mmCIF file of C-alpha atoms in Angstrom:
data_model
loop_
_atom_site.group_PDB
_atom_site.id
_atom_site.type_symbol
_atom_site.label_atom_id
_atom_site.label_comp_id
_atom_site.label_asym_id
_atom_site.label_seq_id
_atom_site.Cartn_x
_atom_site.Cartn_y
_atom_site.Cartn_z
ATOM 1 C CA MET I 1475 126.996 101.808 49.300
ATOM 2 C CA ASP I 1476 127.683 99.071 46.761
ATOM 3 C CA ASP I 1477 124.812 96.930 45.566
ATOM 4 C CA PRO I 1478 124.766 93.397 46.997
ATOM 5 C CA VAL I 1479 126.663 90.940 44.809
ATOM 6 C CA GLN I 1480 126.195 87.183 44.798
ATOM 7 C CA CYS I 1481 129.426 85.247 45.057
ATOM 8 C CA TYR I 1482 130.612 81.865 46.198
ATOM 9 C CA ARG I 1483 134.199 81.148 47.116
ATOM 10 C CA ILE I 1484 135.936 78.101 48.502
ATOM 11 C CA SER I 1485 139.539 77.195 49.254
ATOM 12 C CA SER I 1486 141.322 74.972 51.740
ATOM 13 C CA ASN I 1487 141.064 77.717 54.355
ATOM 14 C CA PHE I 1488 138.103 79.809 53.308
ATOM 15 C CA ARG I 1489 134.568 79.093 52.156
ATOM 16 C CA MET I 1490 131.941 81.773 51.804
ATOM 17 C CA LEU I 1491 128.504 82.517 50.469
ATOM 18 C CA GLY I 1492 128.663 86.189 49.552
ATOM 19 C CA ARG I 1493 126.252 89.007 50.217
ATOM 20 C CA LEU I 1494 122.736 88.206 49.109
ATOM 21 C CA PRO I 1495 120.034 90.696 48.091
ATOM 22 C CA ILE I 1496 118.505 92.423 51.110
ATOM 23 C CA GLU I 1497 114.767 92.333 51.733
ATOM 24 C CA ASP I 1498 112.752 94.391 54.197
ATOM 25 C CA VAL I 1499 111.662 91.442 56.342
ATOM 26 C CA GLU I 1500 111.953 90.320 59.952
ATOM 27 C CA LEU I 1501 115.024 88.173 59.284
ATOM 28 C CA TYR I 1502 117.216 87.608 56.248
ATOM 29 C CA LEU I 1503 120.565 85.999 55.557
ATOM 30 C CA THR I 1504 123.299 88.119 53.987
ATOM 31 C CA VAL I 1505 126.577 86.204 54.313
ATOM 32 C CA CYS I 1506 127.875 82.989 55.822
ATOM 33 C CA GLY I 1507 131.048 80.971 55.642
ATOM 34 C CA THR I 1508 133.873 79.144 57.363
ATOM 35 C CA GLU I 1509 137.504 80.112 57.722
ATOM 36 C CA ARG I 1510 140.767 78.832 59.148
ATOM 37 C CA CYS I 1511 142.443 82.125 59.928
ATOM 38 C CA THR I 1512 146.124 82.694 59.361
ATOM 39 C CA PRO I 1513 148.146 83.948 62.355
ATOM 40 C CA ASP I 1514 147.374 87.603 63.060
ATOM 41 C CA LYS I 1515 144.576 87.631 60.450
ATOM 42 C CA SER I 1516 142.613 90.812 61.151
ATOM 43 C CA TYR I 1517 139.388 92.521 60.101
ATOM 44 C CA GLY I 1518 138.893 96.240 60.438
ATOM 45 C CA PRO I 1519 138.726 98.763 61.766
ATOM 46 C CA ILE I 1520 135.266 98.561 60.232
ATOM 47 C CA VAL I 1521 131.633 99.453 60.851
ATOM 48 C CA ARG I 1522 129.317 96.705 59.639
ATOM 49 C CA ARG I 1523 125.701 96.996 58.607
ATOM 50 C CA ASP I 1524 124.635 93.486 59.660
ATOM 51 C CA TYR I 1525 124.957 91.134 62.621
ATOM 52 C CA HIS I 1526 127.793 88.593 62.314
ATOM 53 C CA VAL I 1527 127.694 85.549 64.601
ATOM 54 C CA HIS I 1528 130.960 83.592 64.812
ATOM 55 C CA PHE I 1529 131.162 80.048 66.206
ATOM 56 C CA VAL I 1530 134.742 79.406 67.318
ATOM 57 C CA LEU I 1531 135.663 75.830 66.389
ATOM 58 C CA SER I 1532 139.255 76.122 67.576
ATOM 59 C CA GLY I 1533 141.874 78.707 68.439
ATOM 60 C CA ARG I 1534 141.517 82.109 69.989
ATOM 61 C CA GLY I 1535 141.703 85.778 69.130
ATOM 62 C CA THR I 1536 140.740 89.285 70.156
ATOM 63 C CA LEU I 1537 137.616 91.331 69.494
ATOM 64 C CA GLU I 1538 137.647 95.093 70.018
ATOM 65 C CA MET I 1539 134.165 96.561 69.756
ATOM 66 C CA ASP I 1540 132.786 99.880 70.922
ATOM 67 C CA GLY I 1541 135.844 100.530 73.081
ATOM 68 C CA ARG I 1542 135.792 97.145 74.840
ATOM 69 C CA VAL I 1543 138.135 94.188 74.435
ATOM 70 C CA TYR I 1544 137.145 90.498 74.434
ATOM 71 C CA GLN I 1545 139.119 87.317 73.777
ATOM 72 C CA PRO I 1546 136.788 84.655 72.329
ATOM 73 C CA HIS I 1547 138.127 81.098 72.181
ATOM 74 C CA ARG I 1548 137.024 77.578 71.237
ATOM 75 C CA GLY I 1549 133.542 76.738 72.432
ATOM 76 C CA GLN I 1550 132.420 80.349 72.443
ATOM 77 C CA ILE I 1551 130.319 82.566 70.211
ATOM 78 C CA PHE I 1552 131.118 86.161 69.439
ATOM 79 C CA VAL I 1553 128.881 88.626 67.668
ATOM 80 C CA THR I 1554 129.609 91.890 65.921
ATOM 81 C CA VAL I 1555 126.704 94.311 65.704
ATOM 82 C CA PRO I 1556 125.874 96.891 63.032
ATOM 83 C CA GLY I 1557 126.749 100.546 63.365
ATOM 84 C CA VAL I 1558 129.595 100.039 65.857
ATOM 85 C CA ASP I 1559 133.353 100.478 65.409
ATOM 86 C CA LEU I 1560 135.028 97.095 65.594
ATOM 87 C CA PHE I 1561 138.316 95.359 64.973
ATOM 88 C CA TYR I 1562 139.139 91.699 65.484
ATOM 89 C CA TYR I 1563 142.136 89.492 64.854
ATOM 90 C CA SER I 1564 143.276 85.929 65.418
ATOM 91 C CA ASP I 1565 145.963 84.871 67.858
ATOM 92 C CA PRO I 1566 149.438 84.529 66.285
ATOM 93 C CA GLN I 1567 150.127 81.240 68.085
ATOM 94 C CA ASP I 1568 146.653 79.693 68.065
ATOM 95 C CA PRO I 1569 144.594 81.329 65.291
ATOM 96 C CA TRP I 1570 140.850 81.015 65.007
ATOM 97 C CA HIS I 1571 138.975 78.457 62.980
ATOM 98 C CA TYR I 1572 135.360 79.548 62.937
ATOM 99 C CA ALA I 1573 132.101 79.394 61.071
ATOM 100 C CA TRP I 1574 130.006 82.512 60.783
ATOM 101 C CA VAL I 1575 126.618 83.671 59.642
ATOM 102 C CA SER I 1576 125.575 87.237 58.899
ATOM 103 C CA PHE I 1577 121.997 88.468 58.921
ATOM 104 C CA ASN I 1578 119.722 91.385 59.654
ATOM 105 C CA GLY I 1579 116.046 92.244 59.788
ATOM 106 C CA SER I 1580 113.477 93.866 62.022
ATOM 107 C CA LYS I 1581 113.676 91.037 64.598
ATOM 108 C CA ALA I 1582 117.396 90.260 64.378
ATOM 109 C CA SER I 1583 118.363 92.070 67.585
ATOM 110 C CA LEU I 1584 115.355 90.637 69.457
ATOM 111 C CA TYR I 1585 116.252 87.052 68.555
ATOM 112 C CA LEU I 1586 119.867 87.583 69.609
ATOM 113 C CA GLU I 1587 118.744 89.145 72.883
ATOM 114 C CA LYS I 1588 116.604 86.057 73.550
ATOM 115 C CA ALA I 1589 119.782 84.042 72.985
ATOM 116 C CA GLY I 1590 121.639 86.049 75.634
ATOM 117 C CA ILE I 1591 123.633 88.092 73.127
ATOM 118 C CA THR I 1592 123.628 91.901 73.063
ATOM 119 C CA ALA I 1593 125.972 94.714 72.077
ATOM 120 C CA ASP I 1594 127.021 94.922 75.744
ATOM 121 C CA HIS I 1595 127.505 91.135 75.992
ATOM 122 C CA PRO I 1596 128.745 90.034 72.552
ATOM 123 C CA VAL I 1597 130.594 86.909 73.746
ATOM 124 C CA ARG I 1598 129.053 83.857 75.416
ATOM 125 C CA ASP I 1599 129.728 80.166 75.789
ATOM 126 C CA CYS I 1600 128.249 78.053 73.033
ATOM 127 C CA TYR I 1601 126.689 75.458 75.415
ATOM 128 C CA LEU I 1602 126.559 73.139 72.385
ATOM 129 C CA GLU I 1603 129.390 71.700 70.338
ATOM 130 C CA PRO I 1604 130.327 74.398 67.789
ATOM 131 C CA GLU I 1605 130.443 71.681 65.133
ATOM 132 C CA GLU I 1606 126.641 71.449 65.366
ATOM 133 C CA PHE I 1607 126.425 74.985 64.010
ATOM 134 C CA LEU I 1608 129.168 74.290 61.464
ATOM 135 C CA GLY I 1609 127.052 71.536 59.941
ATOM 136 C CA ILE I 1610 124.110 73.898 59.437
ATOM 137 C CA ILE I 1611 126.274 76.628 57.933
ATOM 138 C CA GLU I 1612 127.811 74.127 55.521
ATOM 139 C CA GLU I 1613 124.285 73.105 54.551
ATOM 140 C CA ILE I 1614 123.520 76.762 53.773
ATOM 141 C CA LEU I 1615 126.673 76.920 51.660
ATOM 142 C CA ASN I 1616 125.497 73.888 49.719
ATOM 143 C CA HIS I 1617 122.335 75.803 48.720
ATOM 144 C CA HIS I 1618 124.083 78.752 47.106
ATOM 145 C CA GLU I 1619 122.258 78.772 43.767
ATOM 146 C CA ILE I 1620 119.745 81.611 43.444
ATOM 147 C CA THR I 1621 116.431 79.768 43.405
ATOM 148 C CA VAL I 1622 113.253 80.196 45.415
ATOM 149 C CA ALA I 1623 113.656 76.717 46.899
ATOM 150 C CA ASN I 1624 117.199 77.501 48.029
ATOM 151 C CA GLU I 1625 116.142 80.866 49.425
ATOM 152 C CA LEU I 1626 113.522 79.133 51.566
ATOM 153 C CA THR I 1627 116.043 76.491 52.649
ATOM 154 C CA ARG I 1628 118.666 79.083 53.613
ATOM 155 C CA THR I 1629 116.132 81.100 55.596
ATOM 156 C CA ALA I 1630 114.854 77.992 57.383
ATOM 157 C CA LEU I 1631 118.409 77.027 58.336
ATOM 158 C CA LEU I 1632 119.086 80.538 59.652
ATOM 159 C CA TYR I 1633 116.004 80.280 61.867
ATOM 160 C CA GLN I 1634 117.240 76.873 63.024
ATOM 161 C CA ILE I 1635 120.574 78.371 64.097
ATOM 162 C CA LEU I 1636 118.850 81.104 66.091
ATOM 163 C CA ALA I 1637 116.434 78.612 67.652
ATOM 164 C CA MET I 1638 119.405 76.519 68.794
ATOM 165 C CA LEU I 1639 121.032 79.616 70.290
ATOM 166 C CA VAL I 1640 117.865 80.569 72.183
ATOM 167 C CA ASN I 1641 117.236 77.003 73.396
ATOM 168 C CA SER I 1642 120.814 76.513 74.575
ATOM 169 C CA HIS I 1643 120.680 79.844 76.434
ATOM 170 C CA ASN I 1644 117.414 78.893 78.159
ATOM 171 C CA GLN I 1645 118.776 75.463 79.084
ATOM 172 C CA ASN I 1646 121.796 77.132 80.648
ATOM 173 C CA LEU I 1647 119.504 79.390 82.701
ATOM 174 C CA GLU I 1648 117.611 76.311 83.897
ATOM 175 C CA ARG I 1649 120.868 74.622 84.928
ATOM 176 C CA GLN I 1650 121.613 77.683 87.048
ATOM 177 C CA ASN I 1651 118.079 77.615 88.514
ATOM 178 C CA LYS I 1652 117.386 81.031 87.035
ATOM 179 C CA PRO I 1653 113.861 81.933 85.876
ATOM 180 C CA LEU I 1654 113.277 81.833 82.144
ATOM 181 C CA PRO I 1655 112.189 85.104 80.543
ATOM 182 C CA HIS I 1656 108.682 85.325 79.125
ATOM 183 C CA ASP I 1657 109.069 85.834 75.402
ATOM 184 C CA TYR I 1658 105.674 87.406 74.753
ATOM 185 C CA SER I 1659 103.207 89.788 76.350
ATOM 186 C CA PRO I 1660 100.595 88.432 78.805
ATOM 187 C CA ASP I 1661 97.850 89.024 76.218
ATOM 188 C CA VAL I 1662 99.535 86.628 73.794
ATOM 189 C CA TYR I 1663 99.601 83.870 76.403
ATOM 190 C CA VAL I 1664 96.011 84.510 77.496
ATOM 191 C CA ASP I 1665 94.788 84.526 73.879
ATOM 192 C CA ASN I 1666 96.468 81.174 73.305
ATOM 193 C CA ALA I 1667 95.055 79.794 76.557
ATOM 194 C CA LEU I 1668 91.552 80.817 75.458
ATOM 195 C CA GLY I 1669 92.095 79.211 72.072
ATOM 196 C CA TYR I 1670 93.238 75.992 73.720
ATOM 197 C CA ILE I 1671 90.196 75.933 76.002
ATOM 198 C CA HIS I 1672 87.789 76.575 73.128
ATOM 199 C CA ASN I 1673 89.271 73.700 71.126
ATOM 200 C CA HIS I 1674 89.927 71.186 73.921
ATOM 201 C CA TYR I 1675 87.475 72.101 76.697
ATOM 202 C CA ALA I 1676 86.162 68.550 77.108
ATOM 203 C CA HIS I 1677 89.487 67.152 78.272
ATOM 204 C CA ALA I 1678 91.595 70.216 79.110
ATOM 205 C CA LYS I 1679 93.285 70.762 82.455
ATOM 206 C CA VAL I 1680 94.857 74.036 83.513
ATOM 207 C CA SER I 1681 98.232 72.297 83.836
ATOM 208 C CA ASP I 1682 97.853 71.030 80.249
ATOM 209 C CA ILE I 1683 97.087 74.545 79.011
ATOM 210 C CA ALA I 1684 100.112 76.038 80.769
ATOM 211 C CA SER I 1685 102.385 73.278 79.491
ATOM 212 C CA TYR I 1686 101.083 73.643 75.942
ATOM 213 C CA ILE I 1687 101.805 77.366 75.728
ATOM 214 C CA GLY I 1688 105.090 77.080 77.631
ATOM 215 C CA ILE I 1689 104.554 78.904 80.927
ATOM 216 C CA THR I 1690 103.985 77.853 84.525
ATOM 217 C CA ARG I 1691 100.504 77.222 85.878
ATOM 218 C CA SER I 1692 100.933 79.934 88.509
ATOM 219 C CA TYR I 1693 101.939 82.540 85.912
ATOM 220 C CA LEU I 1694 99.042 81.545 83.657
ATOM 221 C CA THR I 1695 96.597 81.868 86.551
ATOM 222 C CA HIS I 1696 98.025 85.276 87.465
ATOM 223 C CA ILE I 1697 97.812 86.845 84.004
ATOM 224 C CA PHE I 1698 94.498 85.140 83.177
ATOM 225 C CA LYS I 1699 92.817 86.562 86.286
ATOM 226 C CA GLN I 1700 94.258 89.994 85.555
ATOM 227 C CA ARG I 1701 92.562 90.085 82.163
ATOM 228 C CA MET I 1702 89.488 87.863 82.509
ATOM 229 C CA GLU I 1703 88.775 88.552 86.214
ATOM 230 C CA ILE I 1704 88.312 84.822 86.835
ATOM 231 C CA SER I 1705 90.803 81.979 87.026
ATOM 232 C CA PRO I 1706 91.452 79.693 84.038
ATOM 233 C CA GLN I 1707 89.845 76.828 85.979
ATOM 234 C CA GLU I 1708 86.676 78.857 86.531
ATOM 235 C CA TYR I 1709 86.612 79.903 82.877
ATOM 236 C CA LEU I 1710 87.107 76.307 81.731
ATOM 237 C CA LEU I 1711 84.199 75.039 83.861
ATOM 238 C CA SER I 1712 81.984 77.914 82.720
ATOM 239 C CA TYR I 1713 82.817 77.282 79.066
ATOM 240 C CA ARG I 1714 82.045 73.570 79.403
ATOM 241 C CA LEU I 1715 78.627 74.349 80.842
ATOM 242 C CA GLU I 1716 78.023 76.957 78.152
ATOM 243 C CA GLN I 1717 78.668 74.281 75.526
ATOM 244 C CA GLY I 1718 76.394 71.936 77.441
ATOM 245 C CA SER I 1719 73.576 74.484 77.362
ATOM 246 C CA ARG I 1720 74.116 74.948 73.626
ATOM 247 C CA LEU I 1721 73.797 71.203 73.033
ATOM 248 C CA LEU I 1722 70.656 71.093 75.171
ATOM 249 C CA ARG I 1723 69.114 73.850 73.043
ATOM 250 C CA THR I 1724 70.181 72.685 69.601
ATOM 251 C CA THR I 1725 70.400 68.881 69.654
ATOM 252 C CA GLY I 1726 68.419 65.853 70.716
ATOM 253 C CA MET I 1727 71.383 64.306 72.520
ATOM 254 C CA SER I 1728 70.656 62.662 75.848
ATOM 255 C CA ILE I 1729 71.851 64.226 79.111
ATOM 256 C CA GLN I 1730 74.467 61.485 79.430
ATOM 257 C CA GLU I 1731 75.728 62.037 75.877
ATOM 258 C CA ILE I 1732 76.008 65.774 76.463
ATOM 259 C CA ALA I 1733 77.799 65.233 79.769
ATOM 260 C CA GLU I 1734 80.367 62.994 78.078
ATOM 261 C CA ALA I 1735 80.748 65.392 75.142
ATOM 262 C CA ILE I 1736 81.763 68.278 77.395
ATOM 263 C CA GLY I 1737 84.043 66.287 79.687
ATOM 264 C CA TYR I 1738 81.888 64.862 82.489
ATOM 265 C CA GLU I 1739 82.085 61.102 82.931
ATOM 266 C CA ASN I 1740 79.205 61.147 85.406
ATOM 267 C CA PRO I 1741 75.962 62.772 84.183
ATOM 268 C CA LEU I 1742 74.942 63.411 87.797
ATOM 269 C CA THR I 1743 78.022 65.579 88.281
ATOM 270 C CA PHE I 1744 77.137 67.468 85.103
ATOM 271 C CA SER I 1745 73.554 67.969 86.304
ATOM 272 C CA LYS I 1746 74.733 69.266 89.673
ATOM 273 C CA MET I 1747 77.237 71.699 88.130
ATOM 274 C CA PHE I 1748 74.688 72.840 85.553
ATOM 275 C CA LYS I 1749 72.028 73.546 88.183
ATOM 276 C CA ASN I 1750 74.523 75.518 90.276
ATOM 277 C CA ALA I 1751 75.284 77.702 87.264
ATOM 278 C CA TYR I 1752 71.843 78.040 85.627
ATOM 279 C CA GLY I 1753 69.470 77.525 88.539
ATOM 280 C CA VAL I 1754 67.701 74.567 86.913
ATOM 281 C CA SER I 1755 68.646 71.018 85.975
ATOM 282 C CA PRO I 1756 69.628 70.217 82.367
ATOM 283 C CA LYS I 1757 66.297 68.437 81.905
ATOM 284 C CA HIS I 1758 64.231 71.416 83.037
ATOM 285 C CA TYR I 1759 66.450 73.812 81.066
ATOM 286 C CA ARG I 1760 65.673 71.882 77.888
ATOM 287 C CA LEU I 1761 61.950 71.805 78.709
ATOM 288 C CA LYS I 1762 61.916 75.585 79.174
ATOM 289 C CA VAL I 1763 63.624 76.041 75.806
ATOM 290 C CA LEU I 1764 61.042 73.800 74.135
ATOM 291 C CA GLU I 1765 58.175 75.652 75.818
ATOM 292 C CA LYS I 1766 59.469 78.982 74.522
ATOM 293 C CA LYS I 1767 59.745 77.595 70.999
ATOM 294 C CA GLU I 1768 56.218 76.187 71.110
ATOM 295 C CA GLY I 1769 54.854 79.366 72.651
#
């Protein structure tokens, strides 16, 4: 296999940033460009080693991949995947004008799957104006010099393209009243919920926690109880009181100040909740702590 070569070409019909050096990372750009295809312009038969995402700006054509035939047209995206026999060509009467970006990496297929694109479903509606993607690809082309700053810019723009694909796919699911997939394991969501509670316990609500991490309250409650064996609301109240007991032991703050610090506007409510949990009032809890220290 030939070593990657940096090149940059532009003409009235064709503009391309050539193959860039490959790194063993989760996502990296290899090629991108734009092209106004001539009638019957064809590619292949070929087996590619990267993912190529094409945004059809106008025209139509045919994609043959892994024994299946598709006919992508304006307003659609088509993707060719690595390691698969493929052949594609523009329509003789209405040839393609498209922008494309090529990439690979350990998470490339995962990100495309989250965008509703797989080897079995390589064509989908864009849901956004294709020109929005064209603008980003042209911005990548404008950062073709081999510098660290440009490498970071190109990578950031590639992530932006994939984020737009995932967001537009999710928005389309919402329009169809279909449930959104959960992108991460339950443990990831629970860990983030715990982190949110530990940092914002004084003013947190379970609905705020769910909204912050991007899942429904009912799903958060379900997975939280599975792991922690109590609901997020119960954990939040327990953690507030735990912080209250810590302040009673380690500071000279008044009961009212402690109540306000952990999220209780009324110190009487704090005292009642504290006594239910610890068996004594905050005042007597502090006295017991002092007695132990003096003893």
